[in-house]
């Protein structure tokens, strides 16, 4: 697909649980895939800063280009929306799921598949146990069982305590120390992980009825520094260690050898995993 073809989307918007509106861009035809990414490439100094972190300023565009000939991609920049209109007291798992369902409704998606990476993958697990509309779930960079909920609460709490300073730099949550997040932006993630402290991800597995895939880089292990209490967040460990159990529970598992959190999220890694899996799963009557 050419760049010109990729950027002729159907445009609409959804009203989220807090009353704000989020833009939605829809590409292609066929079974719907909800994709919480920024469909428009970041440009300028911010893009260069992202490249220095190993991030792709055009990640959303590249994912759309790689998938929209086999599925109907519903793209929406949820993280960007939360940066612009943070919810320090109300970013709960239940409310995020309501937001995702609002996007699905606005895009007339019934049913729909979902792919999320990192904390948005974790939210996919919440989505799967709160709706029967999910046709497929793909989690990237976050384990379906033994998720690091306690560790991420410590990280986000530290980020909140240190918040303020430079504007956010599009960094992911493994780079809180350079992200320059505001108090409200960090507080919302504290709220999110606080709400998950009693969540038993193994106990809910039987509630997931749709086909499901998890992939992770084998080197996706995050060691935070002294400012963060030297917290160690293992994202690959539970997937690699519990691969047999996960497969017994119904998960398809892919471990990307040698890749870390940032490397495993790139379109060059993700598209070759998602394309055949989604084509097979979503074409099955």
PDB file of N, CA, C and O in Angstrom, residues 147-156 197 231-234:
ATOM      1  N   UNK A 147       1.359 -10.657  35.612  1.00  0.00           N
ATOM      2  CA  UNK A 147       1.669  -9.288  35.196  1.00  0.00           C
ATOM      3  C   UNK A 147       2.259  -8.477  36.333  1.00  0.00           C
ATOM      4  O   UNK A 147       1.916  -8.683  37.507  1.00  0.00           O
ATOM      5  N   UNK A 148       3.152  -7.526  36.023  1.00  0.00           N
ATOM      6  CA  UNK A 148       3.861  -6.757  37.063  1.00  0.00           C
ATOM      7  C   UNK A 148       3.045  -5.577  37.595  1.00  0.00           C
ATOM      8  O   UNK A 148       3.468  -4.421  37.527  1.00  0.00           O
ATOM      9  N   UNK A 149       1.875  -5.861  38.137  1.00  0.00           N
ATOM     10  CA  UNK A 149       0.985  -4.785  38.581  1.00  0.00           C
ATOM     11  C   UNK A 149       1.539  -4.052  39.805  1.00  0.00           C
ATOM     12  O   UNK A 149       1.469  -2.820  39.882  1.00  0.00           O
ATOM     13  N   UNK A 150       2.088  -4.779  40.756  1.00  0.00           N
ATOM     14  CA  UNK A 150       2.663  -4.140  41.940  1.00  0.00           C
ATOM     15  C   UNK A 150       3.884  -3.309  41.569  1.00  0.00           C
ATOM     16  O   UNK A 150       4.062  -2.184  42.052  1.00  0.00           O
ATOM     17  N   UNK A 151       4.725  -3.866  40.701  1.00  0.00           N
ATOM     18  CA  UNK A 151       5.938  -3.148  40.279  1.00  0.00           C
ATOM     19  C   UNK A 151       5.590  -1.869  39.528  1.00  0.00           C
ATOM     20  O   UNK A 151       6.205  -0.818  39.726  1.00  0.00           O
ATOM     21  N   UNK A 152       4.584  -1.939  38.650  1.00  0.00           N
ATOM     22  CA  UNK A 152       4.212  -0.747  37.883  1.00  0.00           C
ATOM     23  C   UNK A 152       3.539   0.301  38.757  1.00  0.00           C
ATOM     24  O   UNK A 152       3.636   1.493  38.473  1.00  0.00           O
ATOM     25  N   UNK A 153       2.897  -0.108  39.836  1.00  0.00           N
ATOM     26  CA  UNK A 153       2.372   0.890  40.774  1.00  0.00           C
ATOM     27  C   UNK A 153       3.526   1.634  41.431  1.00  0.00           C
ATOM     28  O   UNK A 153       3.470   2.859  41.606  1.00  0.00           O
ATOM     29  N   UNK A 154       4.590   0.925  41.788  1.00  0.00           N
ATOM     30  CA  UNK A 154       5.759   1.582  42.389  1.00  0.00           C
ATOM     31  C   UNK A 154       6.408   2.553  41.390  1.00  0.00           C
ATOM     32  O   UNK A 154       6.800   3.667  41.755  1.00  0.00           O
ATOM     33  N   UNK A 155       6.509   2.121  40.138  1.00  0.00           N
ATOM     34  CA  UNK A 155       7.120   2.973  39.108  1.00  0.00           C
ATOM     35  C   UNK A 155       6.272   4.220  38.862  1.00  0.00           C
ATOM     36  O   UNK A 155       6.795   5.344  38.801  1.00  0.00           O
ATOM     37  N   UNK A 156       4.975   4.035  38.709  1.00  0.00           N
ATOM     38  CA  UNK A 156       4.120   5.179  38.416  1.00  0.00           C
ATOM     39  C   UNK A 156       4.001   6.113  39.615  1.00  0.00           C
ATOM     40  O   UNK A 156       3.897   7.336  39.451  1.00  0.00           O
ATOM     41  N   UNK A 197      -4.414  -3.673  41.781  1.00  0.00           N
ATOM     42  CA  UNK A 197      -3.600  -4.365  42.772  1.00  0.00           C
ATOM     43  C   UNK A 197      -4.215  -5.676  43.240  1.00  0.00           C
ATOM     44  O   UNK A 197      -3.499  -6.597  43.645  1.00  0.00           O
ATOM     45  N   UNK A 231      13.316  -0.536  40.992  1.00  0.00           N
ATOM     46  CA  UNK A 231      12.281  -1.514  40.655  1.00  0.00           C
ATOM     47  C   UNK A 231      12.682  -2.295  39.398  1.00  0.00           C
ATOM     48  O   UNK A 231      13.161  -1.722  38.418  1.00  0.00           O
ATOM     49  N   UNK A 232      12.462  -3.602  39.454  1.00  0.00           N
ATOM     50  CA  UNK A 232      12.728  -4.469  38.300  1.00  0.00           C
ATOM     51  C   UNK A 232      11.386  -4.969  37.778  1.00  0.00           C
ATOM     52  O   UNK A 232      10.613  -5.583  38.517  1.00  0.00           O
ATOM     53  N   UNK A 233      11.117  -4.680  36.506  1.00  0.00           N
ATOM     54  CA  UNK A 233       9.856  -5.074  35.887  1.00  0.00           C
ATOM     55  C   UNK A 233      10.155  -6.123  34.823  1.00  0.00           C
ATOM     56  O   UNK A 233      10.775  -5.826  33.807  1.00  0.00           O
ATOM     57  N   UNK A 234       9.690  -7.337  35.061  1.00  0.00           N
ATOM     58  CA  UNK A 234       9.905  -8.429  34.115  1.00  0.00           C
ATOM     59  C   UNK A 234       8.661  -8.613  33.260  1.00  0.00           C
ATOM     60  O   UNK A 234       7.605  -9.008  33.757  1.00  0.00           O
TER      61      UNK A 234
END
